[in-house]
mmCIF file of C-alpha atoms in Angstrom:
data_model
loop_
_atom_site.group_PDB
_atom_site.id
_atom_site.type_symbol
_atom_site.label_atom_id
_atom_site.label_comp_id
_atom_site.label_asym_id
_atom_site.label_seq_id
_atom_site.Cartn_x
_atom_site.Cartn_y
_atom_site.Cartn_z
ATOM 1 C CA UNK A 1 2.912 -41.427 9.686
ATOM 2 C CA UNK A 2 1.813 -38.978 7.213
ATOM 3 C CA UNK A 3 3.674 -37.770 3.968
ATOM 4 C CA UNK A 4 2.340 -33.929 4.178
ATOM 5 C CA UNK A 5 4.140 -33.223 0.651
ATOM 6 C CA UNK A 6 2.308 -35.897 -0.584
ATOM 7 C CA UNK A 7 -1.091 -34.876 0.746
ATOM 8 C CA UNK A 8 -0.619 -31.143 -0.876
ATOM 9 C CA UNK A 9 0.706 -33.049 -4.065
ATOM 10 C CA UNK A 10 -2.024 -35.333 -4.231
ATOM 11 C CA UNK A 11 -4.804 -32.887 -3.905
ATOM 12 C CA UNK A 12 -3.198 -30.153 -6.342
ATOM 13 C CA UNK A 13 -3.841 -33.231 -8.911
ATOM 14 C CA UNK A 14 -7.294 -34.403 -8.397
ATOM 15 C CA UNK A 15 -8.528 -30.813 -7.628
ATOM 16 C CA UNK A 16 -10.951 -29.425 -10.009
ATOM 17 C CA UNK A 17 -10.085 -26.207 -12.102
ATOM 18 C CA UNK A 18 -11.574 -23.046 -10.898
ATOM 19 C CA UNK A 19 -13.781 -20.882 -12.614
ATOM 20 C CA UNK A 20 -12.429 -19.009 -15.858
ATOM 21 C CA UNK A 21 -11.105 -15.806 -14.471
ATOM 22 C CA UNK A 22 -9.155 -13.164 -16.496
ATOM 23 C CA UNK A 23 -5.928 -12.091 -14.270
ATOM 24 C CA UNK A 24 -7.163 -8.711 -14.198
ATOM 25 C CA UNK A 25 -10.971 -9.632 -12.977
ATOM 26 C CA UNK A 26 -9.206 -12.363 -10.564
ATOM 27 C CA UNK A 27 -7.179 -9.097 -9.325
ATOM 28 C CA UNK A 28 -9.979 -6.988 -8.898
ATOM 29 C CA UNK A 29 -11.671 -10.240 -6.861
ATOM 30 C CA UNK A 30 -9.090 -10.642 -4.307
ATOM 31 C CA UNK A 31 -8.765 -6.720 -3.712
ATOM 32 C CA UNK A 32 -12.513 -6.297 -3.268
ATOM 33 C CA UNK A 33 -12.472 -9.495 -0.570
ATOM 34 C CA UNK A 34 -10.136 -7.897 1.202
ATOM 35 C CA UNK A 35 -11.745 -4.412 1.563
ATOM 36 C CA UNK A 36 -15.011 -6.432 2.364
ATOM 37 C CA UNK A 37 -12.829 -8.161 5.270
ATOM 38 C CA UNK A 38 -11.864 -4.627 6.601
ATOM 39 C CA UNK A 39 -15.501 -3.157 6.425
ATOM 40 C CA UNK A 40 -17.003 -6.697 7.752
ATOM 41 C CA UNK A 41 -14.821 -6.337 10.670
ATOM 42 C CA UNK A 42 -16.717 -2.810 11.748
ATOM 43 C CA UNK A 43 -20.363 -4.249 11.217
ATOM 44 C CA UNK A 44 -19.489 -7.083 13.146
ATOM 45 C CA UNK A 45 -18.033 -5.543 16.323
ATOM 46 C CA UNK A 46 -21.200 -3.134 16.376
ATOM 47 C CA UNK A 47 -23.111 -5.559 15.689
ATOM 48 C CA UNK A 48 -22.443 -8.367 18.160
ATOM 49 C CA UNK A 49 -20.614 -5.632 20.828
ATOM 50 C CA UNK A 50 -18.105 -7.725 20.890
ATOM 51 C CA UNK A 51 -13.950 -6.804 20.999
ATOM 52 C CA UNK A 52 -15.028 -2.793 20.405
ATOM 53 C CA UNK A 53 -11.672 -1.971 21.894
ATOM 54 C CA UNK A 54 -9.046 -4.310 20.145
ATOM 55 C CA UNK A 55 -7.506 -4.242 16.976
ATOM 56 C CA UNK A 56 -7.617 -7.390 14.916
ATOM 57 C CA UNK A 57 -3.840 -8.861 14.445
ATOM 58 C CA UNK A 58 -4.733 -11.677 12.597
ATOM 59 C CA UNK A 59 -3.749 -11.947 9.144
ATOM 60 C CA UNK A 60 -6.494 -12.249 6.031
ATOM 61 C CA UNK A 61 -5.205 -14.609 3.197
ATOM 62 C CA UNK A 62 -7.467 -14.293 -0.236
ATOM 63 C CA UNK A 63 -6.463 -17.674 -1.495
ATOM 64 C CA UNK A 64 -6.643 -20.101 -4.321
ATOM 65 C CA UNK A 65 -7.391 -24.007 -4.233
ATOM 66 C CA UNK A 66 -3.806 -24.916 -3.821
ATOM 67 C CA UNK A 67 -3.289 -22.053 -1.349
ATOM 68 C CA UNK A 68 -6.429 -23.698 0.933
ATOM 69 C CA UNK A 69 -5.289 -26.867 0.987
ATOM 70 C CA UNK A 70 -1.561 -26.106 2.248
ATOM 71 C CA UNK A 71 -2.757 -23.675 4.826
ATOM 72 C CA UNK A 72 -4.893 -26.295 5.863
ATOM 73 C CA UNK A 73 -2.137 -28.880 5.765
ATOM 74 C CA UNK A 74 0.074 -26.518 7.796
ATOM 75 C CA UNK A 75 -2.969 -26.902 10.493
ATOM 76 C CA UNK A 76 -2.917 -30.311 10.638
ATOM 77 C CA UNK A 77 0.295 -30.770 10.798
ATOM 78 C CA UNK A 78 0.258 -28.481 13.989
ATOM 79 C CA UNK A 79 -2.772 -29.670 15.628
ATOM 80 C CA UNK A 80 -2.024 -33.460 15.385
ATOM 81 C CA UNK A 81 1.877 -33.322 15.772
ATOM 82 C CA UNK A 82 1.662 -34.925 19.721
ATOM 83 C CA UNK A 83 -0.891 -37.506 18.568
ATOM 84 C CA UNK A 84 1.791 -38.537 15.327
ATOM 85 C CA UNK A 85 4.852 -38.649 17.539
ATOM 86 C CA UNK A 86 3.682 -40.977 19.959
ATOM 87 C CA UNK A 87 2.345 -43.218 17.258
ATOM 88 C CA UNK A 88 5.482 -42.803 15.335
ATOM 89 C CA UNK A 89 7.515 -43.757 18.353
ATOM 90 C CA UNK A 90 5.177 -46.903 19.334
ATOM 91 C CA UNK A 91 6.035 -47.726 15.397
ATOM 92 C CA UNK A 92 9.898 -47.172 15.492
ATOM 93 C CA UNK A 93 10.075 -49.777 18.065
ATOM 94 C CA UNK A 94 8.107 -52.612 16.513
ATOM 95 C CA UNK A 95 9.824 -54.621 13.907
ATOM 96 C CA UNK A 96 9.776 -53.085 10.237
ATOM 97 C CA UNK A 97 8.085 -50.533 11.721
ATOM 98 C CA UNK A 98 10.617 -48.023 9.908
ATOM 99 C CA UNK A 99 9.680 -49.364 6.695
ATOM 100 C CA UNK A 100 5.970 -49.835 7.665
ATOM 101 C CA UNK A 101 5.734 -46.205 8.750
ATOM 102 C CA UNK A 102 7.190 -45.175 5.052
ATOM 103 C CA UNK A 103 4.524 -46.976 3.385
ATOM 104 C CA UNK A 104 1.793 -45.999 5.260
ATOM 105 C CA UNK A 105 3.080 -42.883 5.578
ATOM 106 C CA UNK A 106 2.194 -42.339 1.519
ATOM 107 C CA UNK A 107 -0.626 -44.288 1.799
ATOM 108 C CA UNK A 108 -2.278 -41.885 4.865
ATOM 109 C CA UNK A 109 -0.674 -38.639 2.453
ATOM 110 C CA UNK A 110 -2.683 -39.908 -0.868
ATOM 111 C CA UNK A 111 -5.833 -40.457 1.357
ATOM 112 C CA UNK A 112 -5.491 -37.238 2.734
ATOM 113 C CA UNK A 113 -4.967 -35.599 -0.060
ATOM 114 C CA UNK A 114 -8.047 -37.021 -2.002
ATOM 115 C CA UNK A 115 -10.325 -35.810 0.873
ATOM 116 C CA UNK A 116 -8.721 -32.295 0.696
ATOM 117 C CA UNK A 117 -9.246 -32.349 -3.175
ATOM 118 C CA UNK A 118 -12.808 -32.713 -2.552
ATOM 119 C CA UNK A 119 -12.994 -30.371 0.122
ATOM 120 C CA UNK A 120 -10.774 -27.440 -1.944
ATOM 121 C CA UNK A 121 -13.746 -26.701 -4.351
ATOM 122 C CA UNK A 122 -16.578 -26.287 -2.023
ATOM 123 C CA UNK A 123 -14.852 -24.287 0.824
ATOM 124 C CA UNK A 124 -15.833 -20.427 0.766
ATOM 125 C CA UNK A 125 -13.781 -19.092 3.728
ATOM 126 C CA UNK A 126 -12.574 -20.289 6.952
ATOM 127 C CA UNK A 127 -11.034 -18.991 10.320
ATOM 128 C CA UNK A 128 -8.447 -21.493 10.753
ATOM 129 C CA UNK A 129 -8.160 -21.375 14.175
ATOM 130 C CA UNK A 130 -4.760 -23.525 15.129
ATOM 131 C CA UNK A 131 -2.739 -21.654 12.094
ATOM 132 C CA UNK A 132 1.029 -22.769 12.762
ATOM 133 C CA UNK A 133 3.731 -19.464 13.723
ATOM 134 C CA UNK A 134 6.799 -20.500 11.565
ATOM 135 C CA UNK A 135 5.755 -22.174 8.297
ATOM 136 C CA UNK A 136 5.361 -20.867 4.806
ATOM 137 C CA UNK A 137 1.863 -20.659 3.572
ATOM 138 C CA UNK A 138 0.608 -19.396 0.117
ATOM 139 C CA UNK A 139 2.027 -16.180 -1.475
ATOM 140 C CA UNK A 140 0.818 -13.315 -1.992
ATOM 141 C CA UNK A 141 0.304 -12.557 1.566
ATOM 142 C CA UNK A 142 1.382 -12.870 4.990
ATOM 143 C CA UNK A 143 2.731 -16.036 5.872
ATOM 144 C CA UNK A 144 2.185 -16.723 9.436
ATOM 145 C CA UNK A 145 -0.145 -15.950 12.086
ATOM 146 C CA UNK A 146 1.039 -14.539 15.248
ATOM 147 C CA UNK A 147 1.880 -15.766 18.289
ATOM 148 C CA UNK A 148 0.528 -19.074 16.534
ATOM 149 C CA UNK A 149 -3.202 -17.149 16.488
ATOM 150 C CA UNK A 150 -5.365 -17.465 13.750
ATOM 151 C CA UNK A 151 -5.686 -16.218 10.495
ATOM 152 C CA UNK A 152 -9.188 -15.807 7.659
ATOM 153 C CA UNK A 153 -8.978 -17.985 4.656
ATOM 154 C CA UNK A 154 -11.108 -16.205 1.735
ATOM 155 C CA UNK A 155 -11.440 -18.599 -1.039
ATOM 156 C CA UNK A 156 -11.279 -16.686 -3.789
ATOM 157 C CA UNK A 157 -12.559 -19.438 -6.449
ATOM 158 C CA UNK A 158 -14.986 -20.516 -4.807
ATOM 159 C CA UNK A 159 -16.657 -17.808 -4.424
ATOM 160 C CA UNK A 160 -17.063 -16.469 -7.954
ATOM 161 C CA UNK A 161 -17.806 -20.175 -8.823
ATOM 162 C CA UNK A 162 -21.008 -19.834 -6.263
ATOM 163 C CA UNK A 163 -22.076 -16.353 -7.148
ATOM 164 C CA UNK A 164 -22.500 -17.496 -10.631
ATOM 165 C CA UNK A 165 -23.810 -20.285 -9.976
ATOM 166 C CA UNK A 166 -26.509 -18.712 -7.747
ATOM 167 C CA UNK A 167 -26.576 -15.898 -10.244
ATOM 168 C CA UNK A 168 -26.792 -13.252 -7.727
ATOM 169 C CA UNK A 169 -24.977 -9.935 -6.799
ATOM 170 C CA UNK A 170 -21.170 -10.217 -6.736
ATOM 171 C CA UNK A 171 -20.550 -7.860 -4.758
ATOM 172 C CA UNK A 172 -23.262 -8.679 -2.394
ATOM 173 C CA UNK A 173 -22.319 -12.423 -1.853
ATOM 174 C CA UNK A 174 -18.661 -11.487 -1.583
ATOM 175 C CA UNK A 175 -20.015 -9.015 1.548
ATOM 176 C CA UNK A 176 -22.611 -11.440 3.054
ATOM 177 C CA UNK A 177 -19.520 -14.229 3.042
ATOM 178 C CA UNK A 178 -16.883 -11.831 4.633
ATOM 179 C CA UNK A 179 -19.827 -11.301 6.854
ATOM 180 C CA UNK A 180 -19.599 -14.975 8.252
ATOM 181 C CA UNK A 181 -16.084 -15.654 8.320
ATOM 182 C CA UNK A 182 -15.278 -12.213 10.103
ATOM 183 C CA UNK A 183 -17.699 -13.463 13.193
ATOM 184 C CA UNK A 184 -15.163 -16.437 13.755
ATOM 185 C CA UNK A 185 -12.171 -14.053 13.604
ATOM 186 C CA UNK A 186 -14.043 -11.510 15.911
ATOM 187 C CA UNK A 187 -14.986 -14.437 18.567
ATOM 188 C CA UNK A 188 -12.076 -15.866 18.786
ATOM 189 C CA UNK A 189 -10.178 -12.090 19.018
ATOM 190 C CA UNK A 190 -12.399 -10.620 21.610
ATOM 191 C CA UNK A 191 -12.255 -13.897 23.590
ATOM 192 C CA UNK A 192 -8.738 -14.926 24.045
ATOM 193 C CA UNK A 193 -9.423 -18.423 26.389
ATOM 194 C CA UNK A 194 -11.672 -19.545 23.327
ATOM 195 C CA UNK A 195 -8.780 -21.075 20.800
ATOM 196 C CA UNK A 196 -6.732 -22.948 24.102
ATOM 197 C CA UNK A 197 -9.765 -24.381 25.102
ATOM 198 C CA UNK A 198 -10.849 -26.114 21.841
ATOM 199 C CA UNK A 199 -6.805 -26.929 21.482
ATOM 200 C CA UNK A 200 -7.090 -28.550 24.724
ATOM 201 C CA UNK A 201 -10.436 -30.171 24.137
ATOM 202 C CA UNK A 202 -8.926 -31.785 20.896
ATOM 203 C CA UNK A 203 -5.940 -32.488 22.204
ATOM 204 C CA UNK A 204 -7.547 -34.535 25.047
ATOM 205 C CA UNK A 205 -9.383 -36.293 22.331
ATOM 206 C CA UNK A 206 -6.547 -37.156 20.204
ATOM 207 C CA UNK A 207 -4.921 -38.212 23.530
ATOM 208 C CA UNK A 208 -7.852 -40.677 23.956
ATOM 209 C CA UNK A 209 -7.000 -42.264 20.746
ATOM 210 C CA UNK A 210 -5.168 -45.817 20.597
ATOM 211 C CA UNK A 211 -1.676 -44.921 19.198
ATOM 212 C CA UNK A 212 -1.142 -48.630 17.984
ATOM 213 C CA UNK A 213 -1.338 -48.199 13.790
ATOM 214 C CA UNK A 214 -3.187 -51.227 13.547
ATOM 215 C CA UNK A 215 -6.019 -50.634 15.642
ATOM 216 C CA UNK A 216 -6.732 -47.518 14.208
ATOM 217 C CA UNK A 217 -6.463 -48.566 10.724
ATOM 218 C CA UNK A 218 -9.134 -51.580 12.147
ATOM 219 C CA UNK A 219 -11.225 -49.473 13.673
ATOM 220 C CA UNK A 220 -11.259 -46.932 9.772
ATOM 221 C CA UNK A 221 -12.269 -50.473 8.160
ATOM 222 C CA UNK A 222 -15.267 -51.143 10.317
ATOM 223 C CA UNK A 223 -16.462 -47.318 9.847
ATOM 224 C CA UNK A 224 -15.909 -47.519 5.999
ATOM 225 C CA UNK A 225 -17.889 -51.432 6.468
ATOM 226 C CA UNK A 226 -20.386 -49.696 8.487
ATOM 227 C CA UNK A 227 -21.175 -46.748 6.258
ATOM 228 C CA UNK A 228 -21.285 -48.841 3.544
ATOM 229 C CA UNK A 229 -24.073 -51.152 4.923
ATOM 230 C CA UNK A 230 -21.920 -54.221 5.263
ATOM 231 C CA UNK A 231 -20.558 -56.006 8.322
ATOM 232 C CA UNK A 232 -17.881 -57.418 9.397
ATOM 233 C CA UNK A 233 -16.959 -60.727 8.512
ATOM 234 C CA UNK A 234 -18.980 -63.447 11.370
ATOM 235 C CA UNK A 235 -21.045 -60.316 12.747
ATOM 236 C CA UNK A 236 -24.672 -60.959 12.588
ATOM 237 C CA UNK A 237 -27.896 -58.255 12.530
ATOM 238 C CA UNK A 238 -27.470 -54.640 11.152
ATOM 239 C CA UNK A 239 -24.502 -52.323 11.638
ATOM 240 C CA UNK A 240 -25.389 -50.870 14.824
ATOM 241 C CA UNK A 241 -23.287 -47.684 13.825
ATOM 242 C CA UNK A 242 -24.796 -47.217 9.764
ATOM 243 C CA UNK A 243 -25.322 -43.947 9.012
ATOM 244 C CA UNK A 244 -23.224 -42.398 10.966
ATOM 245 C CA UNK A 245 -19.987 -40.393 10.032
ATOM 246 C CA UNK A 246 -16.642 -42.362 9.888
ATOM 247 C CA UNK A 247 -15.464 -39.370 12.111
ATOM 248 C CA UNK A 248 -18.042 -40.440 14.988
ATOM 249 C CA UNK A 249 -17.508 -44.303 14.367
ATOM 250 C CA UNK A 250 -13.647 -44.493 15.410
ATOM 251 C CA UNK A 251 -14.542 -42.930 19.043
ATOM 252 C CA UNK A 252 -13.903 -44.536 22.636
ATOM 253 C CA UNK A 253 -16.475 -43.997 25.443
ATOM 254 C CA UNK A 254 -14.275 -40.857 26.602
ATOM 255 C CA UNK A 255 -13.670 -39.636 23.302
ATOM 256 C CA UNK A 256 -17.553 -39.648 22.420
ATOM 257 C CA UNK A 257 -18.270 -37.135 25.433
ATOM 258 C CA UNK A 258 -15.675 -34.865 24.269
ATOM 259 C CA UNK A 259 -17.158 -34.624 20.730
ATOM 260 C CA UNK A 260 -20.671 -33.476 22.319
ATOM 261 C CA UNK A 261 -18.742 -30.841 24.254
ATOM 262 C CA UNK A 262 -17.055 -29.874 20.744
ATOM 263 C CA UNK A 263 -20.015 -30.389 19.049
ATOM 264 C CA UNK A 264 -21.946 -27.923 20.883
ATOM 265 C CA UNK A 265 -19.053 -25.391 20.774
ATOM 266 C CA UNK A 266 -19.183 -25.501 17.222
ATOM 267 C CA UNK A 267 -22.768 -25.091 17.046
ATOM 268 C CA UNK A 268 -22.196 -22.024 18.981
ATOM 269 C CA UNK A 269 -19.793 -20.498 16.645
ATOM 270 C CA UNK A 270 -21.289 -21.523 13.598
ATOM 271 C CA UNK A 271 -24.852 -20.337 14.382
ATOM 272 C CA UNK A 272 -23.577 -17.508 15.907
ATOM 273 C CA UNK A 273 -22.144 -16.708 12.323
ATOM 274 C CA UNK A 274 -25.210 -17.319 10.324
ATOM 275 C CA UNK A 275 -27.378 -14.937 13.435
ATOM 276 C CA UNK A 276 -25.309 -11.964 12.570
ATOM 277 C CA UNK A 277 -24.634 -12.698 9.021
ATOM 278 C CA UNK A 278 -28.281 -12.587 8.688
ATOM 279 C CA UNK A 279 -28.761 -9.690 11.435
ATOM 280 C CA UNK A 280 -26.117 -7.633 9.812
ATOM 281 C CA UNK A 281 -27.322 -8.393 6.076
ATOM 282 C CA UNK A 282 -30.010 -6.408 5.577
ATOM 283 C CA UNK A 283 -28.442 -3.070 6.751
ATOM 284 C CA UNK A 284 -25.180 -3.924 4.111
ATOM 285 C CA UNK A 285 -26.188 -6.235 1.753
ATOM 286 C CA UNK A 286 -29.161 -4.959 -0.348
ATOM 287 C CA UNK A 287 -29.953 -8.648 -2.211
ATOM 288 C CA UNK A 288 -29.815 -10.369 1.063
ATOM 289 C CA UNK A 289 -32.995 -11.647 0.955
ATOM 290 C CA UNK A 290 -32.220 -13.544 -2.643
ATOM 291 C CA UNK A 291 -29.061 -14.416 -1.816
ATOM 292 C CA UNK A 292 -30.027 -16.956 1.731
ATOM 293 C CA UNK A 293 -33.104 -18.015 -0.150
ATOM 294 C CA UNK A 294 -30.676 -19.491 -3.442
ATOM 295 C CA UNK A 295 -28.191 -20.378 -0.962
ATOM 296 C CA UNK A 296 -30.733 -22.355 0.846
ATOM 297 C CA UNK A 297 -32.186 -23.698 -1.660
ATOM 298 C CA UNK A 298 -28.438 -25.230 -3.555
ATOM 299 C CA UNK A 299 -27.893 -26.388 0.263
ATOM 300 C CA UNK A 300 -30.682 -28.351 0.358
ATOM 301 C CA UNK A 301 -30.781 -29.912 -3.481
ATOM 302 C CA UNK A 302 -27.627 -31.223 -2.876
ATOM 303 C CA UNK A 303 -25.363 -32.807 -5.404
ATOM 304 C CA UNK A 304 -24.040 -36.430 -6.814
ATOM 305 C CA UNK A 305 -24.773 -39.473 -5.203
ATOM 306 C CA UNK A 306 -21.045 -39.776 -4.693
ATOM 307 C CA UNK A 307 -21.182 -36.358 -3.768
ATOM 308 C CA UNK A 308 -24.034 -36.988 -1.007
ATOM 309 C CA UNK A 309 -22.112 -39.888 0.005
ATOM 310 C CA UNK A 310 -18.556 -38.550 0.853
ATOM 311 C CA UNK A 311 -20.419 -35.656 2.432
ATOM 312 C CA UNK A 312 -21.960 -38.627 4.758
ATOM 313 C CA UNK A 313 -18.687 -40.484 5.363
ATOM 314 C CA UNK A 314 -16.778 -37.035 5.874
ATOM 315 C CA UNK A 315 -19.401 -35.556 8.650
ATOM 316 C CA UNK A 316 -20.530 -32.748 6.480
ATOM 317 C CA UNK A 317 -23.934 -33.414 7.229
ATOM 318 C CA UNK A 318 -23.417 -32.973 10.638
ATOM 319 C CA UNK A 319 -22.013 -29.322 10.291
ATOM 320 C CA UNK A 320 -25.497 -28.108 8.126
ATOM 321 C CA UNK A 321 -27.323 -29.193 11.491
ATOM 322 C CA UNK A 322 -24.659 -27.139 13.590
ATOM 323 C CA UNK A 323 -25.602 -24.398 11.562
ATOM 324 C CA UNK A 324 -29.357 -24.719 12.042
ATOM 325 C CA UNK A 325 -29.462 -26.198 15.921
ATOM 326 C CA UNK A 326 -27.017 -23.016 16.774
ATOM 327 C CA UNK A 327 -28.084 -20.442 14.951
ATOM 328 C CA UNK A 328 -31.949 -20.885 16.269
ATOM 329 C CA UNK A 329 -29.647 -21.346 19.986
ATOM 330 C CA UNK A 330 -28.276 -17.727 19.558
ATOM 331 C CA UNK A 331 -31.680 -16.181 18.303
ATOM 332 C CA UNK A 332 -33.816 -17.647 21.292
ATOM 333 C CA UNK A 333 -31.451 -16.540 23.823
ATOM 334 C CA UNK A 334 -31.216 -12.739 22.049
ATOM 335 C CA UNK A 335 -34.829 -12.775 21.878
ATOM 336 C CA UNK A 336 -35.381 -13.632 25.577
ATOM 337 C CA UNK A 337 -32.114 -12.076 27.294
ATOM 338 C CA UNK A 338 -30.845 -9.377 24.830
ATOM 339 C CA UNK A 339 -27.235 -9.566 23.379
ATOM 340 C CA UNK A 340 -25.393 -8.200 26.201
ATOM 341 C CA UNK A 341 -27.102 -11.187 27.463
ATOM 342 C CA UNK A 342 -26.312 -13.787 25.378
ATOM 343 C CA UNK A 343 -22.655 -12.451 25.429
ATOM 344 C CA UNK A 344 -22.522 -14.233 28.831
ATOM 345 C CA UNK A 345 -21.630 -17.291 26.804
ATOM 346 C CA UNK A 346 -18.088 -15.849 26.346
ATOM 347 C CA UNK A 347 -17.270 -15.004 29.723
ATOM 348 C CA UNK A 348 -15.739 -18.830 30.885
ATOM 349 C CA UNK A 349 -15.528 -22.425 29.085
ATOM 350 C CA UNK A 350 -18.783 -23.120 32.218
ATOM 351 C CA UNK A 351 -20.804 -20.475 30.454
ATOM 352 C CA UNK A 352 -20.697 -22.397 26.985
ATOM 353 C CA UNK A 353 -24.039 -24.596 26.068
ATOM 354 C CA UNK A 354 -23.753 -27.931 26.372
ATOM 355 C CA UNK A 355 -24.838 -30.264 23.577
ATOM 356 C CA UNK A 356 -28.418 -30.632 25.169
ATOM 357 C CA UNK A 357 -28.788 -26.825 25.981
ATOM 358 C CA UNK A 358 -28.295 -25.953 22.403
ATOM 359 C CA UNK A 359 -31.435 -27.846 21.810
ATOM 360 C CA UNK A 360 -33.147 -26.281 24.872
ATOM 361 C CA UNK A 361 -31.860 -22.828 25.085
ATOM 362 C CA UNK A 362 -34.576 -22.295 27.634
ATOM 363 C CA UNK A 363 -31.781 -24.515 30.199
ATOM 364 C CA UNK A 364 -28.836 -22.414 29.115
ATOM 365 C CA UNK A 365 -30.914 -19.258 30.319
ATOM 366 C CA UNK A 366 -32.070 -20.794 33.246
ATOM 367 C CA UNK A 367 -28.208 -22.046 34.564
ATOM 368 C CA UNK A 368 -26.481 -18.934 33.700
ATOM 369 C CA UNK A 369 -28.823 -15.959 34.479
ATOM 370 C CA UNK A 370 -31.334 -17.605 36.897
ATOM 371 C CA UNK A 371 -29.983 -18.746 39.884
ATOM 372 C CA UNK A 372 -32.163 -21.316 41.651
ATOM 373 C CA UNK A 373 -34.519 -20.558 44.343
ATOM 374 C CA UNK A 374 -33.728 -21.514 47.613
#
């Protein structure tokens, strides 16, 4: 169903070049991010008073653009291994399905790998949360998370192409983004139900999916159709569904309510992030103050046309609100109920916000800290 080789292939090509590095400064780089890592971890956990007790085992992987996009592929490959064997097997039996499956098994792993390509030059870290046990990722690390756990992705990059770009501290932005991407390692760490129950929300997503190839590749057309601002052939009026993401078009019903539930989870951890980045920051990082304000400001000017569109078609538009809706979620509740009170969102997957409390944290409060009068 999907050539994986091909995807990393693919996206090694079109990738663009990194910033011009001398080994020895791209040395000194990746030895800094790491010792930012270590010290993020400390000003996190007091921070947040979260996991005070446990020791992070969860590797940290300074990578390059090639390294990012095969850990990422690794992930995939994981995550949507059920969903691929069942339409693999609904393929095997059809007629030419063998040779069907081998062409659009190249044809998914070029597509794939174009997005990735994209995606490889504007990624400065990620958690990657469903990191496989027993595959080889990039050198010049540790390979494989335990236990299947996660594992931090520091772009390496990436980052010195931003901090030049935003011509501001090194050191400082290489802090304030360890700063971020150590909140996602220390949430998922200090609460160990977290990672099974987005697995499980995902997984009953991908379960909801129609495993017939041809649907799905119908249903991609009409997203790309919509997006575009066309319509399917006969269909008359405006695309109901332009605008939207191609990831949000190809839903069912069911599917749709999981993605709010998702949504809102990711909200959570994302503006969760950006609340302590930005409540740890000024303590730490001593240009703070310039450094959100530029990287607000290159957020918001955006790029290419092409570039605005494939961030469009790709969702990406979707995650800058998750960062705003949940990051003003976490500072309402803090500001009302105190930290130790907001940490009440970790205790069960019934204590998490749901898509409409995120925009009314006044409900959250009230359903899990106010009981109702009788």
């Amino acid at each position: 169903m999907v050539d994986w080789d091909l995807a990393v292939a693919t996206a090694t090509r079109l990738m663009r070049p990194g910033p011009d590095v001398s080994r020895d400064d791209a040395r000194a780089v990746v030895s800094e991010l790491r010792r930012h890592a270590k010290t993020s971890e400390e000003h996190v956990r007091g921070f947040t008073r979260l996991g005070t007790e446990e020791i992070h085992d969860t590797p940290v992987l300074v990578v390059d653009r090639p390294g990012w996009v095969r850990a990422n592929v690794a992930g995939f490959r994981e995550l949507l291994k059920p969903l691929l064997d069942k339409m693999q097997e609904r393929r095997g039996s059809s007629p030419g399905g063998a040779l069907l499956g081998t062409v659009g098994g190249k044809v998914t792993g070029v597509e794939l790998g174009m997005l990735l390509s994209f995606l490889a030059s504007r990624v400065l870290g990620q958690y990657e949360t469903f990191a496989p046990a027993t595959r080889d990722l990039p050198a010049g690390g540790p390979a494989d998370a335990p236990n299947g756990g996660g594992r931090l992705l520091l772009v390496a990059p990436n980052i010195v192409h931003v901090e030049r770009e935003l011509d501001v501290h090194p050191h400082d932005f290489r802090l304030w983004v360890c700063l971020h991407e150590e909140t996602h390692r220390t949430q998922f760490s200090a609460v160990p139900w977290l990672r099974d129950h987005l697995e499980g929300e995902i997984q009953s997503f991908l379960a909801e999916t129609d495993v017939d190839p041809m649907t799905v590749l119908e249903r991609v057309r009409q997203a790309v159709q919509s997006f575009a601002g066309g319509r399917p052939e006969g269909e008359e009026g405006e695309a109901a569904d332009e605008g939207r993401s191609l990831v949000e078009l190809v839903q069912t019903p069911a599917q749709r309510e999981i993605l709010g539930r998702l949504t809102a989870v990711m909200s959570l951890l994302e503006g969760h992030a950006d609340f302590v980045m930005d409540g740890v920051g000024p303590e730490v990082v001593p240009s703070v103050a310039e450094i959100r304000e530029k990287f607000q400001q290159r957020r918001a000017k955006g790029a290419s046309r092409l570039d605005l569109a494939l961030r469009k078609l790709l969702g990406l538009d979707a995650k800058l609100r998750q960062y705003r809706d949940g990051e003003r979620f976490v500072r309402a509740v803090v500001d009302e109920v105190g930290m130790d009170g907001f940490n009440r969102v970790w205790t069960s997957p019934n204590t998490l916000p749901t898509k409409a409390e995120i925009a009314k944290p006044a409900e959250w409060i009230t359903r899990v800290h106010r009981k109702p009068e009788s």
